[in-house]
Each structure stands twice: as structure tokens, then as C-alpha cells.
Short mmCIF file of N, CA and C in Angstrom, two decimals:
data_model
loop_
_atom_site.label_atom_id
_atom_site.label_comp_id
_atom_site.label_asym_id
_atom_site.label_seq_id
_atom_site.Cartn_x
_atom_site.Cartn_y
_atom_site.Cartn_z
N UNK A 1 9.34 49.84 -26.64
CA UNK A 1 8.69 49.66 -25.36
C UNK A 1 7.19 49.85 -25.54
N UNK A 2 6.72 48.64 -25.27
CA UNK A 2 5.18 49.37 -24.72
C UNK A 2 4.65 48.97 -23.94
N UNK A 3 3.64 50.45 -24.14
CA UNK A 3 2.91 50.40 -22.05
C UNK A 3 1.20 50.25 -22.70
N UNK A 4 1.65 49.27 -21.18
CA UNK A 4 -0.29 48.55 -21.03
C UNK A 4 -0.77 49.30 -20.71
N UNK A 5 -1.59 49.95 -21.29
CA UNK A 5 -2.76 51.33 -20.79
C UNK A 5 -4.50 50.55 -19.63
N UNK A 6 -4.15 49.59 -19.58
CA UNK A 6 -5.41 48.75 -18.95
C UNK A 6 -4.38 48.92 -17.72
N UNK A 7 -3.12 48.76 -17.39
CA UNK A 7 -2.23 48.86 -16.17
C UNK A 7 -2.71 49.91 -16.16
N UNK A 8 -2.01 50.92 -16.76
CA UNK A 8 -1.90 52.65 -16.31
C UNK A 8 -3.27 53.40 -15.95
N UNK A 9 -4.22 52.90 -16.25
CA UNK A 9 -5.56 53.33 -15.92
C UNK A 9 -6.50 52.39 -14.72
N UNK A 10 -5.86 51.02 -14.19
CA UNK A 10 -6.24 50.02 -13.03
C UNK A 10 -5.69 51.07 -11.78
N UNK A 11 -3.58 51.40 -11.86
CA UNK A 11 -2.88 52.56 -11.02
C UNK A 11 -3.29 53.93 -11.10
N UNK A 12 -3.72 54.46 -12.25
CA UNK A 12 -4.24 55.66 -11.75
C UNK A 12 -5.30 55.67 -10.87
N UNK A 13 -6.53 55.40 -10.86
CA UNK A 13 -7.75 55.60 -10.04
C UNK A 13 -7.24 55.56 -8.45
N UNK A 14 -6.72 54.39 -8.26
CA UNK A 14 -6.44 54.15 -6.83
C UNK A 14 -5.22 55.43 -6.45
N UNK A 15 -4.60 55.67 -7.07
CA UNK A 15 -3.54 56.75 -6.90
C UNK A 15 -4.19 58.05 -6.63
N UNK A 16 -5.08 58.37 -7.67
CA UNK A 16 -5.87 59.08 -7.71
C UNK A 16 -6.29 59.72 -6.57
N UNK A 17 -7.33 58.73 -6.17
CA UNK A 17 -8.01 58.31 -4.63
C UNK A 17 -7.27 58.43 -3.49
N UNK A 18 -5.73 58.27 -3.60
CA UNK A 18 -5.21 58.52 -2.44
C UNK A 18 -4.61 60.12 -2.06
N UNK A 19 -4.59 60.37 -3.19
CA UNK A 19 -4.02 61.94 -3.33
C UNK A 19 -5.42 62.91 -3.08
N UNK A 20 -6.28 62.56 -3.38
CA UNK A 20 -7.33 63.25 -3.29
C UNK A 20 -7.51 63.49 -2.01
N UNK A 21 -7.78 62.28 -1.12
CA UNK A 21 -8.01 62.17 0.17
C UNK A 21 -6.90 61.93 1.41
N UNK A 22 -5.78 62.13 0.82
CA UNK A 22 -4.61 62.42 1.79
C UNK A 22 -4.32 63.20 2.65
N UNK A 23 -4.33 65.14 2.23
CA UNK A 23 -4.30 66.06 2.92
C UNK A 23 -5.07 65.97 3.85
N UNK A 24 -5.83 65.12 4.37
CA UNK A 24 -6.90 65.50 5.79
C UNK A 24 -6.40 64.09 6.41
N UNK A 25 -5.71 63.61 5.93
CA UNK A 25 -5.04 62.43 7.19
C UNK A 25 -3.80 62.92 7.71
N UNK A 26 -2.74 63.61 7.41
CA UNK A 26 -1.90 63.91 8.43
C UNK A 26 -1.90 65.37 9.40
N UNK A 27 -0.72 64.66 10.32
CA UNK A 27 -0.60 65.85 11.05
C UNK A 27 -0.37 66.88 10.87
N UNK A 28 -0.71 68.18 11.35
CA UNK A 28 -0.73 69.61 11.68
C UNK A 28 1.13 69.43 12.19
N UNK A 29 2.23 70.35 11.90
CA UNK A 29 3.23 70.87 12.57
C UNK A 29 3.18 71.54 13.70
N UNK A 30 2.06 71.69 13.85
CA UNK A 30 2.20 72.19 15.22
C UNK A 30 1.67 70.68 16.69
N UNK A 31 1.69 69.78 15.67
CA UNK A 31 1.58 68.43 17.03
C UNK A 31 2.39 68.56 17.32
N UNK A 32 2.40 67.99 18.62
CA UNK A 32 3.17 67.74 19.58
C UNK A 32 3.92 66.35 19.43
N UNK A 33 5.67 66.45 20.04
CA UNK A 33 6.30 65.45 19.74
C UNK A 33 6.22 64.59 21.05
N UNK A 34 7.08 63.10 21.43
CA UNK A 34 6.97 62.63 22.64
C UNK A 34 7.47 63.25 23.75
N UNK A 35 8.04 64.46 23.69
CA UNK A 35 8.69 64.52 24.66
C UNK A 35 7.38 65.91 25.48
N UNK A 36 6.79 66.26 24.48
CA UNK A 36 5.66 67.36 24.72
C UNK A 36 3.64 66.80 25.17
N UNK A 37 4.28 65.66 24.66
CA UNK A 37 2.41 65.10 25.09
C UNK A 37 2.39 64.81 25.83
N UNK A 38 0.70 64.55 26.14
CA UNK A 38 0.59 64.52 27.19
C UNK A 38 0.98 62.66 27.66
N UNK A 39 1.03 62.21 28.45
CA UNK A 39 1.67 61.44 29.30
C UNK A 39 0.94 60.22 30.07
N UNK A 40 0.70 59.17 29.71
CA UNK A 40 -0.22 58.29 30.72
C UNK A 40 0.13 58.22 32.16
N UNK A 41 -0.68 57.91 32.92
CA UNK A 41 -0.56 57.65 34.39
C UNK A 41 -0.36 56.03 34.66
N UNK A 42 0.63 55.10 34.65
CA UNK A 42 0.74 54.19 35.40
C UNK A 42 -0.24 54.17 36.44
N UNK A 43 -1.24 52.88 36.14
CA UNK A 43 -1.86 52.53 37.55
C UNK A 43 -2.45 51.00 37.51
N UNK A 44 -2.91 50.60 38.78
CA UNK A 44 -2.82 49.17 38.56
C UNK A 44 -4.30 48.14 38.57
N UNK A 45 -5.17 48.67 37.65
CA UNK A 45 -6.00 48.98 37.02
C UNK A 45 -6.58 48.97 35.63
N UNK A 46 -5.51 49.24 35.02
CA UNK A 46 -5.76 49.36 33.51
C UNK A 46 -4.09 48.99 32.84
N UNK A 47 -3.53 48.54 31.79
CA UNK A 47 -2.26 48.99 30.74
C UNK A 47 -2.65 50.07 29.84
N UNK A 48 -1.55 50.05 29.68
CA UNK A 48 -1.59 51.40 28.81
C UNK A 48 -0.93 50.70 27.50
N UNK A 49 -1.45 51.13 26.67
CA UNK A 49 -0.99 50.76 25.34
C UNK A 49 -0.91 51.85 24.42
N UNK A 50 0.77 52.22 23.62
CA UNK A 50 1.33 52.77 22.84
C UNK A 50 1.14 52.85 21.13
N UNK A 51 0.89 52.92 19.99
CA UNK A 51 0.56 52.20 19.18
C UNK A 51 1.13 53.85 17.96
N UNK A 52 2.14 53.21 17.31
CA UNK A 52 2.93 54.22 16.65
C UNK A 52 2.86 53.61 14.87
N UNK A 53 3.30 54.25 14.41
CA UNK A 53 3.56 54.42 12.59
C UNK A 53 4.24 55.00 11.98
N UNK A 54 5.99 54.57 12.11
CA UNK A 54 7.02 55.54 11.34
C UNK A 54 6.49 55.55 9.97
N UNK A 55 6.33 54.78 9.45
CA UNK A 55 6.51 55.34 8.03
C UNK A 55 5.23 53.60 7.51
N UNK A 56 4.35 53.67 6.96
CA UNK A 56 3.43 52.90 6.69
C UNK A 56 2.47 52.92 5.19
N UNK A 57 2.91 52.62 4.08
CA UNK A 57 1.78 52.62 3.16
C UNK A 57 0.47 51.75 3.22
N UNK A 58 -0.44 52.05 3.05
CA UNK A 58 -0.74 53.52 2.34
C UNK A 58 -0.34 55.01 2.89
N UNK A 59 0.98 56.13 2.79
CA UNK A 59 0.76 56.82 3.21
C UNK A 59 -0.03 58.07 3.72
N UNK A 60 -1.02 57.95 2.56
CA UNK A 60 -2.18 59.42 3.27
C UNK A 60 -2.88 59.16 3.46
N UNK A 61 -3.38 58.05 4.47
CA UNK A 61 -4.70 57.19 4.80
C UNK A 61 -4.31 57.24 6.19
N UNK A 62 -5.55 57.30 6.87
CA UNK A 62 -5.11 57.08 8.57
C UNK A 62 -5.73 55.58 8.79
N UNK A 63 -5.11 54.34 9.61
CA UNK A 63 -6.02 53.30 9.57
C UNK A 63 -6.60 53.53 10.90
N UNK A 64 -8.16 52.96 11.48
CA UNK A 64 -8.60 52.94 12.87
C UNK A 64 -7.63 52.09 13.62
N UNK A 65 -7.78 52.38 14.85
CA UNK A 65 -7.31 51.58 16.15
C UNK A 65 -8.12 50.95 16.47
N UNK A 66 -8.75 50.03 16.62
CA UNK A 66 -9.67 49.73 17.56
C UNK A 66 -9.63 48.35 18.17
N UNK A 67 -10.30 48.05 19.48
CA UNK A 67 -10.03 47.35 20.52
C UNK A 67 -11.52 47.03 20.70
N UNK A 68 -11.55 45.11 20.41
CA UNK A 68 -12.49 44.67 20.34
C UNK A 68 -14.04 45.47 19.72
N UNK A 69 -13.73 45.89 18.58
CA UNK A 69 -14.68 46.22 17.95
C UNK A 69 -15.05 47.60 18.36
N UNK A 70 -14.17 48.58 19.34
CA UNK A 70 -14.32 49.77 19.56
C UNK A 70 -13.58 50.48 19.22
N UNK A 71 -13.65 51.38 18.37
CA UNK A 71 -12.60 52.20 17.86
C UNK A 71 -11.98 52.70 19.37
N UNK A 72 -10.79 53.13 19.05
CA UNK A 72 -10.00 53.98 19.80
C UNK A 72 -8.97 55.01 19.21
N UNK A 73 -8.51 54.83 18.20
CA UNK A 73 -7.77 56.35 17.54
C UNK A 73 -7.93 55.84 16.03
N UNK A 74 -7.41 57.25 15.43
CA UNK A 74 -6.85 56.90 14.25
C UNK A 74 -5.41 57.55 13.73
N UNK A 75 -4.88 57.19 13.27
CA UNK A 75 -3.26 56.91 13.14
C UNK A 75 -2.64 57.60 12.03
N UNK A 76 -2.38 58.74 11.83
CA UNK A 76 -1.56 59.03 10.75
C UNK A 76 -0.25 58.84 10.17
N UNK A 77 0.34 58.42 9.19
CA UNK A 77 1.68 58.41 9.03
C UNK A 77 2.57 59.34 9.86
N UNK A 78 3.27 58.81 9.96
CA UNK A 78 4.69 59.42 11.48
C UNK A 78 3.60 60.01 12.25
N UNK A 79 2.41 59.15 12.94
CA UNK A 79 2.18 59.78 13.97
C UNK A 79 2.10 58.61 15.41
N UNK A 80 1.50 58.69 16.50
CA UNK A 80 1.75 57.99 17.96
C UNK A 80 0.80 58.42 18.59
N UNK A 81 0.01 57.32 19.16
CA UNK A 81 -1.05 57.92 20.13
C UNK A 81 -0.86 56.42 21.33
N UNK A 82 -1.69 56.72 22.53
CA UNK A 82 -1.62 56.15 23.68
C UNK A 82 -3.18 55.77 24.11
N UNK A 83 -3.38 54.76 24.89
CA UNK A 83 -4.74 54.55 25.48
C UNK A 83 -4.53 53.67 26.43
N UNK A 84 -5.83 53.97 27.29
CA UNK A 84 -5.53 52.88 28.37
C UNK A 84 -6.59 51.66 27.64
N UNK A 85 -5.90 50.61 28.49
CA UNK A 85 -6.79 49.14 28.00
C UNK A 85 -7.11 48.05 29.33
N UNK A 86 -8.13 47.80 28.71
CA UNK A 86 -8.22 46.89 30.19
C UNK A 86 -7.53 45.70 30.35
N UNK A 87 -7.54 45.17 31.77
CA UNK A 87 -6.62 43.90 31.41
C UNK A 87 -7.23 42.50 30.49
N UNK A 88 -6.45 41.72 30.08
CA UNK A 88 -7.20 40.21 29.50
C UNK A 88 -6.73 40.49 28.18
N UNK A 89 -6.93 39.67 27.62
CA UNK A 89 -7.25 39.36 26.39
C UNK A 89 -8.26 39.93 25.03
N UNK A 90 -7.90 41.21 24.59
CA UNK A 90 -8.40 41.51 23.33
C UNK A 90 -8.05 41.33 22.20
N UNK A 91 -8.98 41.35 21.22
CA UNK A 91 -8.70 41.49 19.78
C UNK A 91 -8.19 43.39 19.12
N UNK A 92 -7.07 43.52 18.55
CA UNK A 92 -6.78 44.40 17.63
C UNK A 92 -6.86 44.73 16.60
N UNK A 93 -7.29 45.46 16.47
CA UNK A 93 -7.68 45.35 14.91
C UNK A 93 -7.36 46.88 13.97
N UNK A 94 -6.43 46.67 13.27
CA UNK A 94 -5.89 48.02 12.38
C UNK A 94 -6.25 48.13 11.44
N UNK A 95 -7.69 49.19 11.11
CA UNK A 95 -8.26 48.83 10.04
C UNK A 95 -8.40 50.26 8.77
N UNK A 96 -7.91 49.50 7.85
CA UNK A 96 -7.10 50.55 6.63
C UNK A 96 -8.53 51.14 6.30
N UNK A 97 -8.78 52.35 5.73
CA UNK A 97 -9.67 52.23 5.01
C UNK A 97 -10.36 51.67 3.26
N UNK A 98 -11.08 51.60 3.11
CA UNK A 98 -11.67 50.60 1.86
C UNK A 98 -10.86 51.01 1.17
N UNK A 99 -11.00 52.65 0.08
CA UNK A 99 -10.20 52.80 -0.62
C UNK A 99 -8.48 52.93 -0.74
N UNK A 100 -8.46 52.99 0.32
CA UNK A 100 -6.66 53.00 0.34
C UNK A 100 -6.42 51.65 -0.12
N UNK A 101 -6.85 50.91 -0.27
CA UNK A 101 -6.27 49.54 -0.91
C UNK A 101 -5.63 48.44 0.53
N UNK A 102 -5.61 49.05 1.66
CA UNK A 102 -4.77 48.68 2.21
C UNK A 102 -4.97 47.23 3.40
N UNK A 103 -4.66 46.03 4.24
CA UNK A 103 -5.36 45.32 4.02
C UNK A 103 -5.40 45.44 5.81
N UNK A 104 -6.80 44.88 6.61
CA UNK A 104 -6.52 45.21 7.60
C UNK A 104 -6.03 43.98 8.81
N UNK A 105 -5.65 44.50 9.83
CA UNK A 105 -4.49 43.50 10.26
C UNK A 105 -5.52 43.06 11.53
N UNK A 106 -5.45 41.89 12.05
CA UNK A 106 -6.00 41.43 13.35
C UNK A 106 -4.88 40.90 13.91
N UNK A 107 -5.10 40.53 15.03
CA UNK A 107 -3.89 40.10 15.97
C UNK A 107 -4.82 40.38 17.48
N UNK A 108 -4.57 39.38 18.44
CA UNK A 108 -4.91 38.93 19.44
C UNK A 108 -3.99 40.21 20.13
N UNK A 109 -3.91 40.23 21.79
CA UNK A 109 -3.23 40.97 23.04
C UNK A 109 -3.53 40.61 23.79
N UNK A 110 -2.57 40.50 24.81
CA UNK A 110 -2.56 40.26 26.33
C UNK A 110 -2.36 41.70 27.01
N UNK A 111 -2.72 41.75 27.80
CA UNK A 111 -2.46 43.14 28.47
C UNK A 111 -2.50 42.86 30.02
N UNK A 112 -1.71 43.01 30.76
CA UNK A 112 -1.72 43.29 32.23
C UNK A 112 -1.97 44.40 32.96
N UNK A 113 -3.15 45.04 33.92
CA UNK A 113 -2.70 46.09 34.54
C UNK A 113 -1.58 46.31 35.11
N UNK A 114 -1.13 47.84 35.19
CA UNK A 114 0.14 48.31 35.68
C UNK A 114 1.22 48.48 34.30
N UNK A 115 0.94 47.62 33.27
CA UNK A 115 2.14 47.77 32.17
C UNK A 115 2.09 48.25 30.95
N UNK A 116 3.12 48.79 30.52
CA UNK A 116 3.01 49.29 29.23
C UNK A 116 3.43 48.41 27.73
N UNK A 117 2.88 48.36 27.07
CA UNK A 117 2.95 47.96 25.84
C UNK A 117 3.15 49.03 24.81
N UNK A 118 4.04 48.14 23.57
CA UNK A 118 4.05 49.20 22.40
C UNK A 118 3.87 48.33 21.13
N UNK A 119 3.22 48.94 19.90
CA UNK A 119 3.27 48.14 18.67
C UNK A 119 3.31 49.39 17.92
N UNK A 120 3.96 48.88 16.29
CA UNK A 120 4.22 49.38 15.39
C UNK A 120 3.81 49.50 14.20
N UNK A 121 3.24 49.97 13.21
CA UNK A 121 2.13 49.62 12.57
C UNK A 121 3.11 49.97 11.47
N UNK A 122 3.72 49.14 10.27
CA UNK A 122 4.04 49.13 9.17
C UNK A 122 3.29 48.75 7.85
N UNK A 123 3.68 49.13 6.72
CA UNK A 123 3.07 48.50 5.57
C UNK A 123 4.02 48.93 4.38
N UNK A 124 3.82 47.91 3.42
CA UNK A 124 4.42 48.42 2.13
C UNK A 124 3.84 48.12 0.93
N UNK A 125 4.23 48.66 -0.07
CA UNK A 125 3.48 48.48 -1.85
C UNK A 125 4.45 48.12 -2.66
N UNK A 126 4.18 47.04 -3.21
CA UNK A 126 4.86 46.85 -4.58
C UNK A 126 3.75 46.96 -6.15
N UNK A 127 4.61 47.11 -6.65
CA UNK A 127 4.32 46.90 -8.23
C UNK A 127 4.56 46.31 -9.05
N UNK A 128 4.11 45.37 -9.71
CA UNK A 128 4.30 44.50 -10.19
C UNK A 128 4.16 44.25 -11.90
N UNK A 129 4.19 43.47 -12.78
CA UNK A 129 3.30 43.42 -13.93
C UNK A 129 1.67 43.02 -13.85
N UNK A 130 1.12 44.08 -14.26
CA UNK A 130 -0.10 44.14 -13.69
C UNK A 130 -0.78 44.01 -12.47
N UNK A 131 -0.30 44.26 -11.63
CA UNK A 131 -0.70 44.36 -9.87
C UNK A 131 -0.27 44.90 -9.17
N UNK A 132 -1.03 45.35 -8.55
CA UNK A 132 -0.37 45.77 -6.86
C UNK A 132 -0.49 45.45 -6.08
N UNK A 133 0.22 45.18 -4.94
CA UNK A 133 0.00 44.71 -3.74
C UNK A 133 0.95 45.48 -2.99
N UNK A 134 -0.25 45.61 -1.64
CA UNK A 134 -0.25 46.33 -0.36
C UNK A 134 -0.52 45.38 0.47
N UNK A 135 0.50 45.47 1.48
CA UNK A 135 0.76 44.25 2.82
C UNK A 135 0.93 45.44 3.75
N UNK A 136 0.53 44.85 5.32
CA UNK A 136 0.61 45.46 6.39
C UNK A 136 0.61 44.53 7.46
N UNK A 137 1.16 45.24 8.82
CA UNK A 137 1.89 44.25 9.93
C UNK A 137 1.52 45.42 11.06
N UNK A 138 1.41 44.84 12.05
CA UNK A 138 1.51 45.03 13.49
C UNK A 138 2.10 44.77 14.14
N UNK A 139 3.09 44.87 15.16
CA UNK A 139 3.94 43.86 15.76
C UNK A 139 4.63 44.61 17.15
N UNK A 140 4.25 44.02 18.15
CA UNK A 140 5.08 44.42 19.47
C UNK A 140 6.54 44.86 19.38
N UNK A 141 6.74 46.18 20.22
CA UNK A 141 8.26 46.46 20.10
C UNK A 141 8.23 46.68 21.87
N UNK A 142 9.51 46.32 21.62
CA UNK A 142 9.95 46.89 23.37
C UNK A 142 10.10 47.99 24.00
N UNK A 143 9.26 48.26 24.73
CA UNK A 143 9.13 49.73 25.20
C UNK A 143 10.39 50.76 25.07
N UNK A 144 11.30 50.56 25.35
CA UNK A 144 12.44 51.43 25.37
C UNK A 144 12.80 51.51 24.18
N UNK A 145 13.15 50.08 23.07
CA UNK A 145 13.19 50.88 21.69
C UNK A 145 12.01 52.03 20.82
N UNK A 146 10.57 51.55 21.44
CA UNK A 146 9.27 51.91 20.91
C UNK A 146 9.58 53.87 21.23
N UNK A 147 9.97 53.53 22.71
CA UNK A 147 10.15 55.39 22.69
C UNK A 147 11.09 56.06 22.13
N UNK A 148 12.04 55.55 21.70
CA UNK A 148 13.32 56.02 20.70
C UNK A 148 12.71 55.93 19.18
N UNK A 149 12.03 55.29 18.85
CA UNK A 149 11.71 55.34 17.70
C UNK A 149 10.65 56.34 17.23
N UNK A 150 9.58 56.33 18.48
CA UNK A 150 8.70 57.55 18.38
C UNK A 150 9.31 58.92 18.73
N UNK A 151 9.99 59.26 19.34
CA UNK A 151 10.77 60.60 19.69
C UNK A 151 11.62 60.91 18.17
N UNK A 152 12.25 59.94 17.47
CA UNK A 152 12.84 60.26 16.52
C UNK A 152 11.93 60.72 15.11
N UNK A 153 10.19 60.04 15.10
CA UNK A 153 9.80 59.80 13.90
C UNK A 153 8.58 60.43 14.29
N UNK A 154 7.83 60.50 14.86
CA UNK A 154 6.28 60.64 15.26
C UNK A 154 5.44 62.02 15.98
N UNK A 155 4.73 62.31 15.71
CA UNK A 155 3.76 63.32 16.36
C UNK A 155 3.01 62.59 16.89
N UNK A 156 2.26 63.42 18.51
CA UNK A 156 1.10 62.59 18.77
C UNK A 156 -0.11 62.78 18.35
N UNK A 157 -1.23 62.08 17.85
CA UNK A 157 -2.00 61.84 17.60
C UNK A 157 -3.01 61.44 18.71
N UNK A 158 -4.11 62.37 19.20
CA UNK A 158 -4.66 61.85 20.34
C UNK A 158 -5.70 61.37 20.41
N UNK A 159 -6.06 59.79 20.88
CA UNK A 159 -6.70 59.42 20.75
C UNK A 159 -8.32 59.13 21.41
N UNK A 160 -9.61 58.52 20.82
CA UNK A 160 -10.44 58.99 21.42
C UNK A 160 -10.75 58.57 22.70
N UNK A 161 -9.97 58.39 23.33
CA UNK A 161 -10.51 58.25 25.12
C UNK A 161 -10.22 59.53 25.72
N UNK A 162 -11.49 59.99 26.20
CA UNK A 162 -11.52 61.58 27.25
C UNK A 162 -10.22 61.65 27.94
N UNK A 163 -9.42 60.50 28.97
CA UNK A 163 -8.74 60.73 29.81
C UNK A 163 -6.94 60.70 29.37
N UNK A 164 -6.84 60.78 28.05
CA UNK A 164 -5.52 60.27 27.43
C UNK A 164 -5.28 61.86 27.12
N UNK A 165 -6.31 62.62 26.94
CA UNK A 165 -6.03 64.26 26.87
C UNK A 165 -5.23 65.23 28.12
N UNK A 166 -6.05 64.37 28.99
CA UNK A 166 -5.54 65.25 30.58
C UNK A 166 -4.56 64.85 30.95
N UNK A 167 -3.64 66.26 31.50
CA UNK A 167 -2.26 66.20 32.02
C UNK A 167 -1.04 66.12 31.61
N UNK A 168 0.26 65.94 32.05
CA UNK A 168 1.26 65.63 31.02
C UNK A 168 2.20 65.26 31.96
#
């Protein structure tokens, strides 16, 4: 058997890099699960949008949330955060950071006031002969599965809008 050391030294660095900078992307055990956070207010005015990550490589990387070029959270593996959004038509954008390797996702939204939305933020890694590749997805789930899946897998993660903190 032999091993390509130009492979084993391309996978270390980036491996490297992720281990290094992992421990400060996930959650604390003491977050809070869905059934403990705090809670959006239905109103008819704004949607509210859900935006979760059972299980997503790169795992120790948080990617941004952001909505039309404004951040709004950032996302840790098994974690879930909430925001309100206005109505119309925005751009999404889930964006990995540089070194995680990871690639970032756009995708259009519709949003109605009064309703809730949910998406799911997956990714995976393969390995290959001489390569790696890291793919990632976004994709609408239906509210009622979206909260079964976050109650089973997720902490919340709260995101940066002042008013997603207050209340429960």
C-alpha cells in the first residue's frame, strides 16, 4: 500500500483548521431546547421564519443567516434560531465560512405576513482520491415536521434581532 503524502498534507491543514476553530462554534448545554425558548408572536405584519441544522458539515463552523445581504444569525450544528422577516420576496443566503471549505448556498423566498416558514440547513463531505468535496443545501420543510425535528435534534441559537429575545 501506498499513501500519497501530497493527499495527507492537502487533508490535514483544512482538518487542522477546523479543529482549531470549532470549540467556539457550538452550543453551551445549558441552551435552551424548543420547548424552552423563547417563542415568536404571530402577527400580520411580518413572517416569521425558522431556520434549523440537525446535523450539517462542516461540523464546527457556524454558517451566517442572512437576509438580503443582512446578517441575521449564526447557526451552529444541532442548533435553531427564529426571526421575523418582512413580507415579499428575499434573497437567502447561508454563508459557510472561508476556511471551513464549505460552499455557500443562495436561494430566493417568499414570505407572507402572518406565516410561518421553516428550512433546514444540511451539508455533507466526501473523500475522494485526491479531493474533497463539501456540498450544502437549504430547503423548506413543513412546519409541523420542522418542529419535530428541532425538538428532537436542536438547541436554540438566538438570533440577532433585539425582539426574537423577548418573551416566551
Amino acid at each position: 500500500m501506498r499513501i500519497n503524502l501530497r493527499f495527507v498534507a492537502r487533508c490535514s491543514i483544512p482538518v487542522f483548521f477546523m479543529l482549531l476553530a470549532g470549540c467556539m462554534t457550538t452550543l453551551p448545554d445549558s441552551a435552551l431546547n424548543l420547548g424552552e425558548a423563547p417563542k415568536p408572536q404571530v402577527n400580520d405584519k411580518k413572517a416569521i421564519l425558522y431556520v434549523y441544522r440537525p446535523h450539517a458539515i462542516p461540523i464546527l463552523w457556524s454558517p451566517s443567516i442572512d437576509i438580503d445581504k443582512t446578517p441575521y444569525a449564526s447557526l451552529p450544528n444541532r442548533g435553531f434560531t427564529w426571526f421575523y422577516v418582512e413580507p415579499g420576496e428575499h434573497e437567502i443566503h447561508i454563508n459557510w465560512p472561508f476556511l471551513s471549505g464549505g460552499p455557500s448556498v443562495r436561494f430566493p423566498g417568499k414570505f407572507e405576513a402572518g406565516k410561518t416558514y421553516a428550512y433546514e440547513v444540511t451539508g455533507s463531505m466526501s473523500v475522494g482520491y485526491n479531493q474533497i468535496t463539501i456540498s450544502g443545501r437549504a430547503k423548506e420543510i413543513a412546519l409541523s415536521d420542522a418542529m419535530s425535528l428541532m425538538q428532537a435534534c436542536c438547541k436554540y441559537a438566538p438570533s440577532n434581532q433585539p425582539e426574537t429575545t423577548a418573551g416566551k
